[in-house]
mmCIF file of C-alpha atoms in Angstrom:
data_model
loop_
_atom_site.group_PDB
_atom_site.id
_atom_site.type_symbol
_atom_site.label_atom_id
_atom_site.label_comp_id
_atom_site.label_asym_id
_atom_site.label_seq_id
_atom_site.Cartn_x
_atom_site.Cartn_y
_atom_site.Cartn_z
ATOM 1 C CA UNK A 15 51.889 -161.881 183.932
ATOM 2 C CA UNK A 16 51.489 -160.148 180.546
ATOM 3 C CA UNK A 17 47.902 -159.408 179.384
ATOM 4 C CA UNK A 18 46.352 -162.041 177.164
ATOM 5 C CA UNK A 19 46.043 -160.906 173.549
ATOM 6 C CA UNK A 20 43.409 -162.514 171.336
ATOM 7 C CA UNK A 21 43.606 -162.087 167.571
ATOM 8 C CA UNK A 22 40.153 -161.964 166.010
ATOM 9 C CA UNK A 23 39.708 -163.418 162.528
ATOM 10 C CA UNK A 24 39.656 -160.786 159.762
ATOM 11 C CA UNK A 25 36.170 -162.022 158.784
ATOM 12 C CA UNK A 26 34.783 -160.516 162.008
ATOM 13 C CA UNK A 27 36.066 -157.070 161.086
ATOM 14 C CA UNK A 28 34.895 -157.452 157.484
ATOM 15 C CA UNK A 29 31.404 -158.272 158.695
ATOM 16 C CA UNK A 30 31.413 -155.132 160.847
ATOM 17 C CA UNK A 31 32.564 -153.049 157.878
ATOM 18 C CA UNK A 32 29.757 -154.521 155.740
ATOM 19 C CA UNK A 33 27.244 -153.172 158.252
ATOM 20 C CA UNK A 34 28.383 -149.586 157.690
ATOM 21 C CA UNK A 35 26.179 -147.757 155.220
ATOM 22 C CA UNK A 36 27.644 -144.252 155.089
ATOM 23 C CA UNK A 37 30.559 -142.980 153.063
ATOM 24 C CA UNK A 38 32.223 -141.067 155.920
ATOM 25 C CA UNK A 39 32.557 -144.157 158.133
ATOM 26 C CA UNK A 40 33.841 -146.316 155.284
ATOM 27 C CA UNK A 41 36.502 -143.754 154.430
ATOM 28 C CA UNK A 42 37.652 -143.832 158.042
ATOM 29 C CA UNK A 43 37.814 -147.643 158.202
ATOM 30 C CA UNK A 44 39.851 -147.693 154.998
ATOM 31 C CA UNK A 45 42.561 -145.711 156.826
ATOM 32 C CA UNK A 46 42.725 -147.884 159.951
ATOM 33 C CA UNK A 47 45.088 -150.520 158.594
ATOM 34 C CA UNK A 48 46.050 -152.309 155.420
ATOM 35 C CA UNK A 49 43.922 -155.355 156.274
ATOM 36 C CA UNK A 50 40.756 -153.246 156.452
ATOM 37 C CA UNK A 51 41.335 -151.427 153.162
ATOM 38 C CA UNK A 52 40.056 -154.049 150.657
ATOM 39 C CA UNK A 53 36.713 -154.512 152.413
ATOM 40 C CA UNK A 54 36.258 -150.784 152.962
ATOM 41 C CA UNK A 55 37.051 -150.102 149.318
ATOM 42 C CA UNK A 56 34.617 -152.783 148.189
ATOM 43 C CA UNK A 57 31.786 -151.209 150.171
ATOM 44 C CA UNK A 58 32.704 -147.688 149.088
ATOM 45 C CA UNK A 59 32.529 -148.503 145.385
ATOM 46 C CA UNK A 60 30.062 -151.396 145.374
ATOM 47 C CA UNK A 61 27.221 -149.071 144.248
ATOM 48 C CA UNK A 62 27.923 -146.114 141.951
ATOM 49 C CA UNK A 63 25.177 -143.471 141.936
ATOM 50 C CA UNK A 64 25.027 -141.110 138.969
ATOM 51 C CA UNK A 65 22.507 -138.264 138.802
ATOM 52 C CA UNK A 66 24.355 -135.539 136.864
ATOM 53 C CA UNK A 67 26.422 -135.722 133.647
ATOM 54 C CA UNK A 68 29.437 -134.461 135.608
ATOM 55 C CA UNK A 69 29.119 -137.513 137.898
ATOM 56 C CA UNK A 70 29.799 -139.773 134.924
ATOM 57 C CA UNK A 71 32.791 -137.631 133.887
ATOM 58 C CA UNK A 72 34.250 -137.877 137.410
ATOM 59 C CA UNK A 73 33.607 -141.628 137.459
ATOM 60 C CA UNK A 74 35.437 -142.052 134.131
ATOM 61 C CA UNK A 75 38.379 -140.050 135.477
ATOM 62 C CA UNK A 76 38.446 -142.164 138.644
ATOM 63 C CA UNK A 77 38.552 -145.380 136.602
ATOM 64 C CA UNK A 78 41.414 -144.008 134.517
ATOM 65 C CA UNK A 79 43.432 -142.887 137.556
ATOM 66 C CA UNK A 80 42.606 -145.852 139.828
ATOM 67 C CA UNK A 81 41.742 -148.891 137.691
ATOM 68 C CA UNK A 82 42.107 -151.167 140.727
ATOM 69 C CA UNK A 83 38.705 -150.009 142.032
ATOM 70 C CA UNK A 84 36.915 -151.289 138.892
ATOM 71 C CA UNK A 85 36.370 -154.865 140.189
ATOM 72 C CA UNK A 86 34.638 -153.426 143.283
ATOM 73 C CA UNK A 87 31.761 -151.985 141.263
ATOM 74 C CA UNK A 88 28.748 -154.303 141.343
ATOM 75 C CA UNK A 89 25.852 -151.908 140.735
ATOM 76 C CA UNK A 90 25.313 -148.655 138.839
ATOM 77 C CA UNK A 91 22.300 -146.479 139.698
ATOM 78 C CA UNK A 92 21.227 -143.720 137.298
ATOM 79 C CA UNK A 93 18.662 -141.099 138.215
ATOM 80 C CA UNK A 94 18.918 -138.093 135.909
ATOM 81 C CA UNK A 95 15.700 -136.140 135.514
ATOM 82 C CA UNK A 96 16.808 -133.145 133.452
ATOM 83 C CA UNK A 97 15.964 -131.222 130.297
ATOM 84 C CA UNK A 98 19.214 -132.453 128.766
ATOM 85 C CA UNK A 99 17.397 -135.609 127.698
ATOM 86 C CA UNK A 100 15.040 -133.521 125.556
ATOM 87 C CA UNK A 101 17.466 -131.109 123.914
ATOM 88 C CA UNK A 102 20.773 -133.024 123.880
ATOM 89 C CA UNK A 103 19.821 -136.695 124.355
ATOM 90 C CA UNK A 104 23.254 -137.916 123.255
ATOM 91 C CA UNK A 105 24.819 -136.259 126.334
ATOM 92 C CA UNK A 106 22.725 -137.912 129.055
ATOM 93 C CA UNK A 107 24.266 -140.513 131.331
ATOM 94 C CA UNK A 108 22.510 -143.555 129.857
ATOM 95 C CA UNK A 109 23.663 -142.528 126.368
ATOM 96 C CA UNK A 110 27.354 -142.267 127.328
ATOM 97 C CA UNK A 111 27.640 -144.981 129.978
ATOM 98 C CA UNK A 112 28.210 -147.997 127.655
ATOM 99 C CA UNK A 113 31.192 -146.355 125.925
ATOM 100 C CA UNK A 114 32.696 -145.315 129.283
ATOM 101 C CA UNK A 115 32.434 -148.861 130.634
ATOM 102 C CA UNK A 116 33.737 -150.361 127.381
ATOM 103 C CA UNK A 117 36.922 -148.330 127.798
ATOM 104 C CA UNK A 118 37.582 -150.025 131.145
ATOM 105 C CA UNK A 119 37.228 -153.806 130.711
ATOM 106 C CA UNK A 120 38.005 -154.513 134.377
ATOM 107 C CA UNK A 121 34.683 -153.028 135.456
ATOM 108 C CA UNK A 122 31.939 -155.629 135.224
ATOM 109 C CA UNK A 123 28.792 -154.475 137.071
ATOM 110 C CA UNK A 124 26.109 -157.078 137.634
ATOM 111 C CA UNK A 125 23.199 -154.711 138.198
ATOM 112 C CA UNK A 126 21.985 -151.612 136.348
ATOM 113 C CA UNK A 127 19.212 -149.452 137.821
ATOM 114 C CA UNK A 128 17.654 -146.544 135.882
ATOM 115 C CA UNK A 129 15.094 -144.192 137.455
ATOM 116 C CA UNK A 130 13.264 -141.005 136.383
ATOM 117 C CA UNK A 131 14.888 -141.024 132.998
ATOM 118 C CA UNK A 132 14.249 -140.307 129.341
ATOM 119 C CA UNK A 133 15.886 -143.324 127.688
ATOM 120 C CA UNK A 134 15.909 -142.940 123.901
ATOM 121 C CA UNK A 135 18.396 -145.259 122.168
ATOM 122 C CA UNK A 136 16.899 -144.471 118.754
ATOM 123 C CA UNK A 137 18.233 -140.897 119.181
ATOM 124 C CA UNK A 138 21.725 -141.855 120.314
ATOM 125 C CA UNK A 139 24.835 -142.827 118.412
ATOM 126 C CA UNK A 140 24.176 -145.607 115.843
ATOM 127 C CA UNK A 141 26.750 -147.753 117.682
ATOM 128 C CA UNK A 142 24.765 -147.574 120.933
ATOM 129 C CA UNK A 143 23.253 -151.032 120.534
ATOM 130 C CA UNK A 144 26.692 -152.559 119.980
ATOM 131 C CA UNK A 145 28.170 -150.753 123.002
ATOM 132 C CA UNK A 146 25.256 -151.725 125.217
ATOM 133 C CA UNK A 147 25.421 -155.369 124.135
ATOM 134 C CA UNK A 148 29.053 -155.531 125.297
ATOM 135 C CA UNK A 149 27.888 -155.129 128.904
ATOM 136 C CA UNK A 150 27.512 -158.888 129.211
ATOM 137 C CA UNK A 151 28.183 -158.816 132.956
ATOM 138 C CA UNK A 152 24.808 -157.178 133.667
ATOM 139 C CA UNK A 153 22.394 -159.856 134.854
ATOM 140 C CA UNK A 154 19.916 -157.597 136.671
ATOM 141 C CA UNK A 155 18.096 -154.609 135.145
ATOM 142 C CA UNK A 156 15.767 -152.292 137.101
ATOM 143 C CA UNK A 157 13.938 -149.575 135.168
ATOM 144 C CA UNK A 158 11.435 -147.439 137.083
ATOM 145 C CA UNK A 159 9.575 -144.313 135.907
ATOM 146 C CA UNK A 160 11.361 -144.396 132.563
ATOM 147 C CA UNK A 161 9.996 -142.816 129.375
ATOM 148 C CA UNK A 162 10.866 -144.046 125.885
ATOM 149 C CA UNK A 163 10.160 -142.395 122.555
ATOM 150 C CA UNK A 164 8.392 -145.595 121.462
ATOM 151 C CA UNK A 165 8.626 -149.242 122.480
ATOM 152 C CA UNK A 166 11.353 -149.543 119.834
ATOM 153 C CA UNK A 167 13.707 -147.941 122.395
ATOM 154 C CA UNK A 168 12.682 -150.516 124.980
ATOM 155 C CA UNK A 169 13.260 -153.236 122.404
ATOM 156 C CA UNK A 170 16.807 -152.039 121.683
ATOM 157 C CA UNK A 171 17.699 -152.173 125.381
ATOM 158 C CA UNK A 172 16.300 -155.667 125.936
ATOM 159 C CA UNK A 173 17.863 -157.030 122.760
ATOM 160 C CA UNK A 174 21.261 -155.687 123.773
ATOM 161 C CA UNK A 175 21.115 -157.332 127.218
ATOM 162 C CA UNK A 176 19.011 -160.385 126.347
ATOM 163 C CA UNK A 177 21.859 -162.903 126.468
ATOM 164 C CA UNK A 178 22.772 -162.143 130.101
ATOM 165 C CA UNK A 179 19.650 -160.954 131.948
ATOM 166 C CA UNK A 180 18.287 -163.200 134.693
ATOM 167 C CA UNK A 181 16.305 -160.504 136.567
ATOM 168 C CA UNK A 182 14.155 -157.689 135.157
ATOM 169 C CA UNK A 183 12.118 -155.124 137.089
ATOM 170 C CA UNK A 184 10.056 -152.801 134.874
ATOM 171 C CA UNK A 185 7.712 -150.433 136.690
ATOM 172 C CA UNK A 186 5.711 -147.394 135.577
ATOM 173 C CA UNK A 187 7.074 -147.145 132.051
ATOM 174 C CA UNK A 188 5.729 -144.767 129.426
ATOM 175 C CA UNK A 189 6.121 -143.964 125.733
ATOM 176 C CA UNK A 190 5.890 -140.539 124.126
ATOM 177 C CA UNK A 191 4.028 -141.921 121.145
ATOM 178 C CA UNK A 192 2.537 -145.265 120.072
ATOM 179 C CA UNK A 193 3.833 -147.482 117.296
ATOM 180 C CA UNK A 194 1.879 -149.129 114.532
ATOM 181 C CA UNK A 195 0.327 -152.325 115.894
ATOM 182 C CA UNK A 196 1.569 -154.292 112.869
ATOM 183 C CA UNK A 197 5.186 -153.402 113.774
ATOM 184 C CA UNK A 198 5.078 -153.768 117.538
ATOM 185 C CA UNK A 199 4.746 -157.545 117.450
ATOM 186 C CA UNK A 200 7.814 -157.903 115.200
ATOM 187 C CA UNK A 201 10.337 -156.166 117.472
ATOM 188 C CA UNK A 202 10.086 -158.519 120.441
ATOM 189 C CA UNK A 203 12.935 -160.769 121.476
ATOM 190 C CA UNK A 204 13.710 -163.874 123.508
ATOM 191 C CA UNK A 205 15.161 -163.533 126.995
ATOM 192 C CA UNK A 206 16.528 -167.072 127.308
ATOM 193 C CA UNK A 207 17.877 -166.874 130.882
ATOM 194 C CA UNK A 208 15.389 -164.502 132.533
ATOM 195 C CA UNK A 209 14.051 -166.305 135.600
ATOM 196 C CA UNK A 210 12.540 -163.408 137.587
ATOM 197 C CA UNK A 211 10.263 -160.624 136.343
ATOM 198 C CA UNK A 212 8.774 -157.711 138.299
ATOM 199 C CA UNK A 213 6.269 -155.703 136.245
ATOM 200 C CA UNK A 214 3.994 -152.878 137.329
ATOM 201 C CA UNK A 215 1.878 -150.514 135.257
ATOM 202 C CA UNK A 216 -1.090 -148.210 135.461
ATOM 203 C CA UNK A 217 -3.192 -147.524 132.378
ATOM 204 C CA UNK A 218 -2.147 -146.821 129.642
ATOM 205 C CA UNK A 219 -0.152 -150.026 129.819
ATOM 206 C CA UNK A 220 1.287 -150.072 126.272
ATOM 207 C CA UNK A 221 5.014 -150.499 127.196
ATOM 208 C CA UNK A 222 4.089 -153.284 129.608
ATOM 209 C CA UNK A 223 1.764 -154.874 127.066
ATOM 210 C CA UNK A 224 4.607 -154.977 124.568
ATOM 211 C CA UNK A 225 6.925 -156.509 127.188
ATOM 212 C CA UNK A 226 4.430 -159.191 128.260
ATOM 213 C CA UNK A 227 2.886 -159.945 124.881
ATOM 214 C CA UNK A 228 5.680 -159.611 122.297
ATOM 215 C CA UNK A 229 8.640 -161.202 124.070
ATOM 216 C CA UNK A 230 9.483 -164.761 125.010
ATOM 217 C CA UNK A 231 10.526 -165.946 128.488
ATOM 218 C CA UNK A 232 11.394 -169.668 128.202
ATOM 219 C CA UNK A 233 13.067 -169.850 131.641
ATOM 220 C CA UNK A 234 10.751 -167.649 133.723
ATOM 221 C CA UNK A 235 10.055 -169.111 137.176
ATOM 222 C CA UNK A 236 9.082 -166.140 139.338
ATOM 223 C CA UNK A 237 6.780 -163.247 138.353
ATOM 224 C CA UNK A 238 5.301 -160.302 140.220
ATOM 225 C CA UNK A 239 2.663 -158.406 138.272
ATOM 226 C CA UNK A 240 0.795 -155.243 139.292
ATOM 227 C CA UNK A 241 -1.583 -154.358 136.498
ATOM 228 C CA UNK A 242 -4.465 -151.981 135.889
ATOM 229 C CA UNK A 243 -7.106 -153.567 133.680
ATOM 230 C CA UNK A 244 -9.130 -151.468 131.291
ATOM 231 C CA UNK A 245 -12.651 -152.434 130.291
ATOM 232 C CA UNK A 246 -12.162 -150.958 126.808
ATOM 233 C CA UNK A 247 -8.512 -151.529 125.843
ATOM 234 C CA UNK A 248 -8.316 -154.582 123.577
ATOM 235 C CA UNK A 249 -4.542 -154.141 123.281
ATOM 236 C CA UNK A 250 -3.797 -155.350 126.804
ATOM 237 C CA UNK A 251 -1.787 -158.574 126.746
ATOM 238 C CA UNK A 252 -1.843 -159.980 130.258
ATOM 239 C CA UNK A 253 -3.711 -163.047 129.017
ATOM 240 C CA UNK A 254 -1.106 -163.647 126.303
ATOM 241 C CA UNK A 255 1.599 -163.600 128.976
ATOM 242 C CA UNK A 256 0.029 -166.505 130.916
ATOM 243 C CA UNK A 257 -0.004 -168.623 127.759
ATOM 244 C CA UNK A 258 3.644 -167.772 127.073
ATOM 245 C CA UNK A 259 4.999 -168.649 130.544
ATOM 246 C CA UNK A 260 2.474 -171.271 131.615
ATOM 247 C CA UNK A 261 4.852 -174.206 131.242
ATOM 248 C CA UNK A 262 7.595 -172.789 133.512
ATOM 249 C CA UNK A 263 6.049 -170.291 135.959
ATOM 250 C CA UNK A 264 6.195 -171.564 139.554
ATOM 251 C CA UNK A 265 5.774 -168.467 141.744
ATOM 252 C CA UNK A 266 3.319 -165.674 140.979
ATOM 253 C CA UNK A 267 2.394 -162.496 142.864
ATOM 254 C CA UNK A 268 -0.587 -160.719 141.342
ATOM 255 C CA UNK A 269 -2.263 -157.391 142.049
ATOM 256 C CA UNK A 270 -5.172 -156.324 139.841
ATOM 257 C CA UNK A 271 -6.874 -152.945 139.812
ATOM 258 C CA UNK A 272 -9.537 -151.452 137.572
ATOM 259 C CA UNK A 273 -9.254 -148.416 135.322
ATOM 260 C CA UNK A 274 -12.922 -147.359 135.506
ATOM 261 C CA UNK A 275 -14.536 -146.819 138.891
ATOM 262 C CA UNK A 276 -18.208 -147.314 139.627
ATOM 263 C CA UNK A 277 -18.632 -150.278 137.273
ATOM 264 C CA UNK A 278 -17.955 -153.980 137.732
ATOM 265 C CA UNK A 279 -15.299 -155.897 135.864
ATOM 266 C CA UNK A 280 -16.794 -157.225 132.619
ATOM 267 C CA UNK A 281 -16.556 -161.013 132.592
ATOM 268 C CA UNK A 282 -15.238 -161.047 129.031
ATOM 269 C CA UNK A 283 -12.254 -158.894 130.104
ATOM 270 C CA UNK A 284 -11.555 -161.144 133.088
ATOM 271 C CA UNK A 285 -11.755 -164.297 130.955
ATOM 272 C CA UNK A 286 -9.379 -162.822 128.390
ATOM 273 C CA UNK A 287 -6.767 -161.410 130.795
ATOM 274 C CA UNK A 288 -6.849 -163.654 133.884
ATOM 275 C CA UNK A 289 -7.056 -167.199 132.590
ATOM 276 C CA UNK A 290 -4.375 -168.741 134.803
ATOM 277 C CA UNK A 291 -5.430 -172.216 133.699
ATOM 278 C CA UNK A 292 -2.458 -172.031 131.304
ATOM 279 C CA UNK A 293 -0.090 -171.927 134.311
ATOM 280 C CA UNK A 294 0.347 -175.653 134.884
ATOM 281 C CA UNK A 295 3.372 -175.595 137.239
ATOM 282 C CA UNK A 296 2.361 -172.972 139.812
ATOM 283 C CA UNK A 297 3.547 -173.775 143.324
ATOM 284 C CA UNK A 298 2.857 -170.470 145.121
ATOM 285 C CA UNK A 299 0.271 -167.808 144.340
ATOM 286 C CA UNK A 300 0.224 -164.470 146.139
ATOM 287 C CA UNK A 301 -2.802 -162.192 145.657
ATOM 288 C CA UNK A 302 -2.324 -158.600 146.787
ATOM 289 C CA UNK A 303 -5.693 -157.280 147.990
ATOM 290 C CA UNK A 304 -4.429 -153.988 149.418
ATOM 291 C CA UNK A 305 -6.559 -151.693 147.297
ATOM 292 C CA UNK A 306 -6.045 -147.941 147.336
ATOM 293 C CA UNK A 307 -7.743 -146.007 150.102
ATOM 294 C CA UNK A 308 -11.062 -144.462 149.167
ATOM 295 C CA UNK A 309 -11.661 -146.877 146.275
ATOM 296 C CA UNK A 310 -14.342 -149.526 146.690
ATOM 297 C CA UNK A 311 -12.738 -152.853 145.701
ATOM 298 C CA UNK A 312 -14.241 -155.065 143.042
ATOM 299 C CA UNK A 313 -13.476 -158.747 143.713
ATOM 300 C CA UNK A 314 -15.216 -160.030 140.583
ATOM 301 C CA UNK A 315 -11.820 -160.923 139.119
ATOM 302 C CA UNK A 316 -10.787 -162.856 142.232
ATOM 303 C CA UNK A 317 -14.094 -164.714 142.485
ATOM 304 C CA UNK A 318 -13.683 -165.804 138.855
ATOM 305 C CA UNK A 319 -9.943 -166.542 138.951
ATOM 306 C CA UNK A 320 -9.789 -168.999 141.854
ATOM 307 C CA UNK A 321 -12.392 -171.546 140.656
ATOM 308 C CA UNK A 322 -10.768 -171.544 137.227
ATOM 309 C CA UNK A 323 -7.320 -172.543 138.461
ATOM 310 C CA UNK A 324 -6.721 -176.060 137.202
ATOM 311 C CA UNK A 325 -3.122 -176.848 138.211
ATOM 312 C CA UNK A 326 -2.632 -179.545 140.837
ATOM 313 C CA UNK A 327 0.847 -178.307 141.781
ATOM 314 C CA UNK A 328 -0.259 -175.304 143.872
ATOM 315 C CA UNK A 329 0.935 -175.662 147.464
ATOM 316 C CA UNK A 330 0.539 -172.192 148.972
ATOM 317 C CA UNK A 331 -1.860 -169.347 148.314
ATOM 318 C CA UNK A 332 -1.421 -166.023 150.118
ATOM 319 C CA UNK A 333 -3.818 -163.082 150.432
ATOM 320 C CA UNK A 334 -2.356 -159.772 151.615
ATOM 321 C CA UNK A 335 -4.400 -157.045 153.305
ATOM 322 C CA UNK A 336 -3.651 -153.922 155.297
ATOM 323 C CA UNK A 337 -5.256 -155.393 158.428
ATOM 324 C CA UNK A 338 -7.949 -157.823 159.584
ATOM 325 C CA UNK A 339 -10.429 -154.952 159.750
ATOM 326 C CA UNK A 340 -9.583 -154.028 156.169
ATOM 327 C CA UNK A 341 -10.127 -157.626 155.037
ATOM 328 C CA UNK A 342 -13.457 -157.916 156.866
ATOM 329 C CA UNK A 343 -14.710 -154.623 155.458
ATOM 330 C CA UNK A 344 -13.692 -155.219 151.846
ATOM 331 C CA UNK A 345 -14.457 -158.956 151.453
ATOM 332 C CA UNK A 346 -17.279 -159.576 153.931
ATOM 333 C CA UNK A 347 -19.530 -161.068 151.232
ATOM 334 C CA UNK A 348 -16.847 -163.327 149.792
ATOM 335 C CA UNK A 349 -15.411 -165.227 152.770
ATOM 336 C CA UNK A 350 -17.891 -168.120 152.777
ATOM 337 C CA UNK A 351 -17.414 -168.675 149.057
ATOM 338 C CA UNK A 352 -13.634 -168.397 149.425
ATOM 339 C CA UNK A 353 -13.561 -171.010 152.201
ATOM 340 C CA UNK A 354 -15.575 -173.391 150.030
ATOM 341 C CA UNK A 355 -13.417 -172.821 146.936
ATOM 342 C CA UNK A 356 -10.142 -173.467 148.761
ATOM 343 C CA UNK A 357 -11.393 -176.713 150.283
ATOM 344 C CA UNK A 358 -12.768 -178.113 147.006
ATOM 345 C CA UNK A 359 -11.098 -179.507 143.878
ATOM 346 C CA UNK A 360 -8.643 -178.684 142.408
ATOM 347 C CA UNK A 361 -7.263 -177.264 145.690
ATOM 348 C CA UNK A 362 -8.361 -180.166 147.887
ATOM 349 C CA UNK A 363 -5.545 -182.676 148.064
ATOM 350 C CA UNK A 364 -2.792 -180.379 146.743
ATOM 351 C CA UNK A 365 -3.095 -177.072 148.615
ATOM 352 C CA UNK A 366 -1.135 -177.159 151.878
ATOM 353 C CA UNK A 367 -1.519 -173.625 153.226
ATOM 354 C CA UNK A 368 -3.875 -170.666 152.812
ATOM 355 C CA UNK A 369 -2.151 -167.644 154.306
ATOM 356 C CA UNK A 370 -3.702 -164.294 155.168
ATOM 357 C CA UNK A 371 -0.963 -161.737 155.643
ATOM 358 C CA UNK A 372 -1.620 -158.341 157.235
ATOM 359 C CA UNK A 373 0.610 -155.262 157.182
ATOM 360 C CA UNK A 374 -0.640 -154.452 160.649
ATOM 361 C CA UNK A 375 -1.902 -156.951 163.184
ATOM 362 C CA UNK A 376 -3.244 -156.547 166.715
ATOM 363 C CA UNK A 377 -4.050 -159.941 168.261
ATOM 364 C CA UNK A 378 -6.137 -158.261 170.941
ATOM 365 C CA UNK A 379 -8.409 -156.585 168.397
ATOM 366 C CA UNK A 380 -11.843 -158.265 168.055
ATOM 367 C CA UNK A 381 -11.494 -158.397 164.258
ATOM 368 C CA UNK A 382 -8.298 -160.413 164.538
ATOM 369 C CA UNK A 383 -9.985 -162.969 166.767
ATOM 370 C CA UNK A 384 -13.105 -163.101 164.601
ATOM 371 C CA UNK A 385 -11.215 -163.476 161.333
ATOM 372 C CA UNK A 386 -10.265 -167.146 161.750
ATOM 373 C CA UNK A 387 -13.856 -168.081 162.533
ATOM 374 C CA UNK A 388 -14.849 -167.153 158.981
ATOM 375 C CA UNK A 389 -12.968 -170.144 157.518
ATOM 376 C CA UNK A 390 -14.279 -173.317 159.199
ATOM 377 C CA UNK A 391 -13.250 -175.512 156.277
ATOM 378 C CA UNK A 392 -9.647 -174.309 156.211
ATOM 379 C CA UNK A 393 -9.381 -174.494 160.009
ATOM 380 C CA UNK A 394 -10.701 -178.048 160.158
ATOM 381 C CA UNK A 395 -7.972 -179.106 157.696
ATOM 382 C CA UNK A 396 -5.249 -177.123 159.537
ATOM 383 C CA UNK A 397 -4.526 -175.152 156.372
ATOM 384 C CA UNK A 398 -5.268 -171.636 157.640
ATOM 385 C CA UNK A 399 -2.439 -169.323 158.703
ATOM 386 C CA UNK A 400 -2.815 -165.679 159.736
ATOM 387 C CA UNK A 401 0.375 -163.620 159.829
#
């Protein structure tokens, strides 16, 4: 009797190929048979990483010689930390990329990631804005550790991509020099389809303040904000941001730190920057309490923020800590007040869950067992969860 042969669906093999994350293995699978080639090629060229100017030249040559790989490209990552950006800015990758992509219309990446980069559109070709605006396929933009000449450069980039962006991650941005305050407010733009924003900045926060305070986000639903408040910088615009997005924002993750150590948060700064009463549609609020090691936390902002929340749409509030021991040590004087706040109006009747999330948890540790006992009100209403 001949051996039984079972033909597996091609989707099984494609799933296995998707799990491969190294170039050598994907090259080998592309040579196995014709049926495996398309999926192997897709994974080989899904993400294009460019860190040297010659990488862009080789990529342009590849597109010219093998245009059939263009539809495989979904993401382009640029990380070019070199002196070329200072002395010949027009030759860096971010300066030449739009014209390279424009020459190959079949390539339509959805995500652009730029790291460790001097990005200075005001020093590039005058047609740069036009070329960049033609990249209408890009819906996701990640810019981390990027330096601009001024926020005018940042403005050019956002204006060029404003009609297509749905996701923006802007973290640790810097400017070489400030702009006149009377001009900064006039170069903002509207991002009509942006629904998700990830923003993070240490002081000085001027690029982030321009982003949050001078631009409009009419469709924003999800925001993650890590922000260092200054007790003396009147130019910070976090409070303006809450007013701008208050009618649409549903999910917020917030981490607040303080510029000056050894002093408490001034109430006037907290009232100006953390008035979440404007956020009338919040459904989930995540408060990151994982302060830096060696720095004594100041929970003045948190003690003020929670009682001043007025929305009746909030269903889940999450507090994140490193561990139960970390939470007990840093908030030992605040737990009783927190339990009372979360079981009183406006939370009473609308809040469904209060979650305490730990990076590390040991259920056998005494602190883990003792932690739940600190919230009798939440426990009696079956609202407390410890993860």
